[in-house]
Amino acid sequence: MWWPHPDAFDDLTVTETETGFELSATDGSECAIWLEYFNRTEELHEEFETCFVETLREAADRTLTANSTQEETNG
C-alpha cells in the first residue's frame, strides 16, 4: 500500500460517523488522490480500510508502550 508524503496529511480530515469514521481531503490534493484511488473498487477500499486501521493500531501500541516505559523510568 502506498502512502502520501507525511506533510500531505495536514490536508486529511477525519469525521466521526455512526458506523466509524470518514476520511476526506481537499479536491486535487495528494490525500484526495490517495483516497480516490482506494475508493475505485470495493476490493481496494477493503484493502485500504484494513491497512489504515492496522497502521493506526500499530501507532497507538507504539505510543502506549513508549508512555508506559517513560512512566516506569520516572517512577
mmCIF file with all atom_site columns, N, CA and C in Angstrom, residues 21-47:
data_model
loop_
_atom_site.group_PDB
_atom_site.id
_atom_site.type_symbol
_atom_site.label_atom_id
_atom_site.label_alt_id
_atom_site.label_comp_id
_atom_site.label_asym_id
_atom_site.label_entity_id
_atom_site.label_seq_id
_atom_site.pdbx_PDB_ins_code
_atom_site.Cartn_x
_atom_site.Cartn_y
_atom_site.Cartn_z
_atom_site.occupancy
_atom_site.B_iso_or_equiv
_atom_site.pdbx_formal_charge
_atom_site.auth_seq_id
_atom_site.auth_comp_id
_atom_site.auth_asym_id
_atom_site.auth_atom_id
_atom_site.pdbx_PDB_model_num
ATOM 1  N N  . PHE A 1 21 ? -15.754 6.120  11.032 1.00 0.00 ? 21 PHE A N  1
ATOM 2  C CA . PHE A 1 21 ? -15.188 7.407  10.654 1.00 0.00 ? 21 PHE A CA 1
ATOM 3  C C  . PHE A 1 21 ? -15.153 7.523  9.136  1.00 0.00 ? 21 PHE A C  1
ATOM 4  N N  . GLU A 1 22 ? -15.026 8.750  8.674  1.00 0.00 ? 22 GLU A N  1
ATOM 5  C CA . GLU A 1 22 ? -14.930 9.036  7.243  1.00 0.00 ? 22 GLU A CA 1
ATOM 6  C C  . GLU A 1 22 ? -13.722 9.927  7.020  1.00 0.00 ? 22 GLU A C  1
ATOM 7  N N  . LEU A 1 23 ? -12.971 9.644  5.974  1.00 0.00 ? 23 LEU A N  1
ATOM 8  C CA . LEU A 1 23 ? -11.808 10.446 5.626  1.00 0.00 ? 23 LEU A CA 1
ATOM 9  C C  . LEU A 1 23 ? -12.124 11.288 4.404  1.00 0.00 ? 23 LEU A C  1
ATOM 10 N N  . SER A 1 24 ? -11.640 12.520 4.405  1.00 0.00 ? 24 SER A N  1
ATOM 11 C CA . SER A 1 24 ? -11.816 13.384 3.241  1.00 0.00 ? 24 SER A CA 1
ATOM 12 C C  . SER A 1 24 ? -10.614 14.315 3.142  1.00 0.00 ? 24 SER A C  1
ATOM 13 N N  . ALA A 1 25 ? -10.498 14.943 1.974  1.00 0.00 ? 25 ALA A N  1
ATOM 14 C CA . ALA A 1 25 ? -9.398  15.877 1.732  1.00 0.00 ? 25 ALA A CA 1
ATOM 15 C C  . ALA A 1 25 ? -9.823  16.841 0.634  1.00 0.00 ? 25 ALA A C  1
ATOM 16 N N  . THR A 1 26 ? -9.138  17.978 0.553  1.00 0.00 ? 26 THR A N  1
ATOM 17 C CA . THR A 1 26 ? -9.417  18.986 -0.455 1.00 0.00 ? 26 THR A CA 1
ATOM 18 C C  . THR A 1 26 ? -9.245  18.389 -1.854 1.00 0.00 ? 26 THR A C  1
ATOM 19 N N  . ASP A 1 27 ? -10.195 18.645 -2.752 1.00 0.00 ? 27 ASP A N  1
ATOM 20 C CA . ASP A 1 27 ? -10.124 18.141 -4.123 1.00 0.00 ? 27 ASP A CA 1
ATOM 21 C C  . ASP A 1 27 ? -8.773  18.454 -4.757 1.00 0.00 ? 27 ASP A C  1
ATOM 22 N N  . GLY A 1 28 ? -8.201  17.443 -5.400 1.00 0.00 ? 28 GLY A N  1
ATOM 23 C CA . GLY A 1 28 ? -6.941  17.616 -6.113 1.00 0.00 ? 28 GLY A CA 1
ATOM 24 C C  . GLY A 1 28 ? -5.699  17.500 -5.252 1.00 0.00 ? 28 GLY A C  1
ATOM 25 N N  . SER A 1 29 ? -5.853  17.437 -3.950 1.00 0.00 ? 29 SER A N  1
ATOM 26 C CA . SER A 1 29 ? -4.689  17.324 -3.064 1.00 0.00 ? 29 SER A CA 1
ATOM 27 C C  . SER A 1 29 ? -4.135  15.901 -3.120 1.00 0.00 ? 29 SER A C  1
ATOM 28 N N  . GLU A 1 30 ? -2.922  15.736 -2.620 1.00 0.00 ? 30 GLU A N  1
ATOM 29 C CA . GLU A 1 30 ? -2.301  14.421 -2.607 1.00 0.00 ? 30 GLU A CA 1
ATOM 30 C C  . GLU A 1 30 ? -3.153  13.414 -1.834 1.00 0.00 ? 30 GLU A C  1
ATOM 31 N N  . CYS A 1 31 ? -3.709  13.839 -0.705 1.00 0.00 ? 31 CYS A N  1
ATOM 32 C CA . CYS A 1 31 ? -4.559  12.936 0.075  1.00 0.00 ? 31 CYS A CA 1
ATOM 33 C C  . CYS A 1 31 ? -5.856  12.614 -0.666 1.00 0.00 ? 31 CYS A C  1
ATOM 34 N N  . ALA A 1 32 ? -6.409  13.576 -1.370 1.00 0.00 ? 32 ALA A N  1
ATOM 35 C CA . ALA A 1 32 ? -7.637  13.327 -2.126 1.00 0.00 ? 32 ALA A CA 1
ATOM 36 C C  . ALA A 1 32 ? -7.389  12.290 -3.218 1.00 0.00 ? 32 ALA A C  1
ATOM 37 N N  . ILE A 1 33 ? -6.263  12.409 -3.902 1.00 0.00 ? 33 ILE A N  1
ATOM 38 C CA . ILE A 1 33 ? -5.904  11.443 -4.952 1.00 0.00 ? 33 ILE A CA 1
ATOM 39 C C  . ILE A 1 33 ? -5.717  10.060 -4.337 1.00 0.00 ? 33 ILE A C  1
ATOM 40 N N  . TRP A 1 34 ? -5.085  10.005 -3.180 1.00 0.00 ? 34 TRP A N  1
ATOM 41 C CA . TRP A 1 34 ? -4.862  8.761  -2.438 1.00 0.00 ? 34 TRP A CA 1
ATOM 42 C C  . TRP A 1 34 ? -6.200  8.121  -2.076 1.00 0.00 ? 34 TRP A C  1
ATOM 43 N N  . LEU A 1 35 ? -7.126  8.915  -1.508 1.00 0.00 ? 35 LEU A N  1
ATOM 44 C CA . LEU A 1 35 ? -8.438  8.393  -1.131 1.00 0.00 ? 35 LEU A CA 1
ATOM 45 C C  . LEU A 1 35 ? -9.234  7.954  -2.356 1.00 0.00 ? 35 LEU A C  1
ATOM 46 N N  . GLU A 1 36 ? -9.191  8.733  -3.429 1.00 0.00 ? 36 GLU A N  1
ATOM 47 C CA . GLU A 1 36 ? -9.906  8.386  -4.652 1.00 0.00 ? 36 GLU A CA 1
ATOM 48 C C  . GLU A 1 36 ? -9.421  7.057  -5.208 1.00 0.00 ? 36 GLU A C  1
ATOM 49 N N  . TYR A 1 37 ? -8.110  6.844  -5.195 1.00 0.00 ? 37 TYR A N  1
ATOM 50 C CA . TYR A 1 37 ? -7.551  5.597  -5.710 1.00 0.00 ? 37 TYR A CA 1
ATOM 51 C C  . TYR A 1 37 ? -8.142  4.397  -4.968 1.00 0.00 ? 37 TYR A C  1
ATOM 52 N N  . PHE A 1 38 ? -8.150  4.455  -3.652 1.00 0.00 ? 38 PHE A N  1
ATOM 53 C CA . PHE A 1 38 ? -8.615  3.320  -2.858 1.00 0.00 ? 38 PHE A CA 1
ATOM 54 C C  . PHE A 1 38 ? -10.133 3.209  -2.793 1.00 0.00 ? 38 PHE A C  1
ATOM 55 N N  . ASN A 1 39 ? -10.844 4.151  -3.386 1.00 0.00 ? 39 ASN A N  1
ATOM 56 C CA . ASN A 1 39 ? -12.298 4.043  -3.481 1.00 0.00 ? 39 ASN A CA 1
ATOM 57 C C  . ASN A 1 39 ? -12.747 3.590  -4.872 1.00 0.00 ? 39 ASN A C  1
ATOM 58 N N  . ARG A 1 40 ? -11.801 3.261  -5.753 1.00 0.00 ? 40 ARG A N  1
ATOM 59 C CA . ARG A 1 40 ? -12.140 2.836  -7.122 1.00 0.00 ? 40 ARG A CA 1
ATOM 60 C C  . ARG A 1 40 ? -12.941 1.539  -7.148 1.00 0.00 ? 40 ARG A C  1
ATOM 61 N N  . THR A 1 41 ? -12.572 0.601  -6.298 1.00 0.00 ? 41 THR A N  1
ATOM 62 C CA . THR A 1 41 ? -13.284 -0.674 -6.243 1.00 0.00 ? 41 THR A CA 1
ATOM 63 C C  . THR A 1 41 ? -13.501 -1.062 -4.783 1.00 0.00 ? 41 THR A C  1
ATOM 64 N N  . GLU A 1 42 ? -14.431 -1.955 -4.553 1.00 0.00 ? 42 GLU A N  1
ATOM 65 C CA . GLU A 1 42 ? -14.686 -2.436 -3.199 1.00 0.00 ? 42 GLU A CA 1
ATOM 66 C C  . GLU A 1 42 ? -13.459 -3.170 -2.651 1.00 0.00 ? 42 GLU A C  1
ATOM 67 N N  . GLU A 1 43 ? -12.775 -3.911 -3.521 1.00 0.00 ? 43 GLU A N  1
ATOM 68 C CA . GLU A 1 43 ? -11.583 -4.641 -3.102 1.00 0.00 ? 43 GLU A CA 1
ATOM 69 C C  . GLU A 1 43 ? -10.483 -3.685 -2.631 1.00 0.00 ? 43 GLU A C  1
ATOM 70 N N  . LEU A 1 44 ? -10.241 -2.625 -3.387 1.00 0.00 ? 44 LEU A N  1
ATOM 71 C CA . LEU A 1 44 ? -9.244  -1.627 -2.980 1.00 0.00 ? 44 LEU A CA 1
ATOM 72 C C  . LEU A 1 44 ? -9.664  -0.922 -1.697 1.00 0.00 ? 44 LEU A C  1
ATOM 73 N N  . HIS A 1 45 ? -10.955 -0.632 -1.576 1.00 0.00 ? 45 HIS A N  1
ATOM 74 C CA . HIS A 1 45 ? -11.454 0.045  -0.374 1.00 0.00 ? 45 HIS A CA 1
ATOM 75 C C  . HIS A 1 45 ? -11.250 -0.845 0.857  1.00 0.00 ? 45 HIS A C  1
ATOM 76 N N  . GLU A 1 46 ? -11.544 -2.130 0.727  1.00 0.00 ? 46 GLU A N  1
ATOM 77 C CA . GLU A 1 46 ? -11.343 -3.052 1.851  1.00 0.00 ? 46 GLU A CA 1
ATOM 78 C C  . GLU A 1 46 ? -9.866  -3.171 2.216  1.00 0.00 ? 46 GLU A C  1
ATOM 79 N N  . GLU A 1 47 ? -8.999  -3.224 1.191  1.00 0.00 ? 47 GLU A N  1
ATOM 80 C CA . GLU A 1 47 ? -7.554  -3.261 1.441  1.00 0.00 ? 47 GLU A CA 1
ATOM 81 C C  . GLU A 1 47 ? -7.124  -2.004 2.199  1.00 0.00 ? 47 GLU A C  1
#
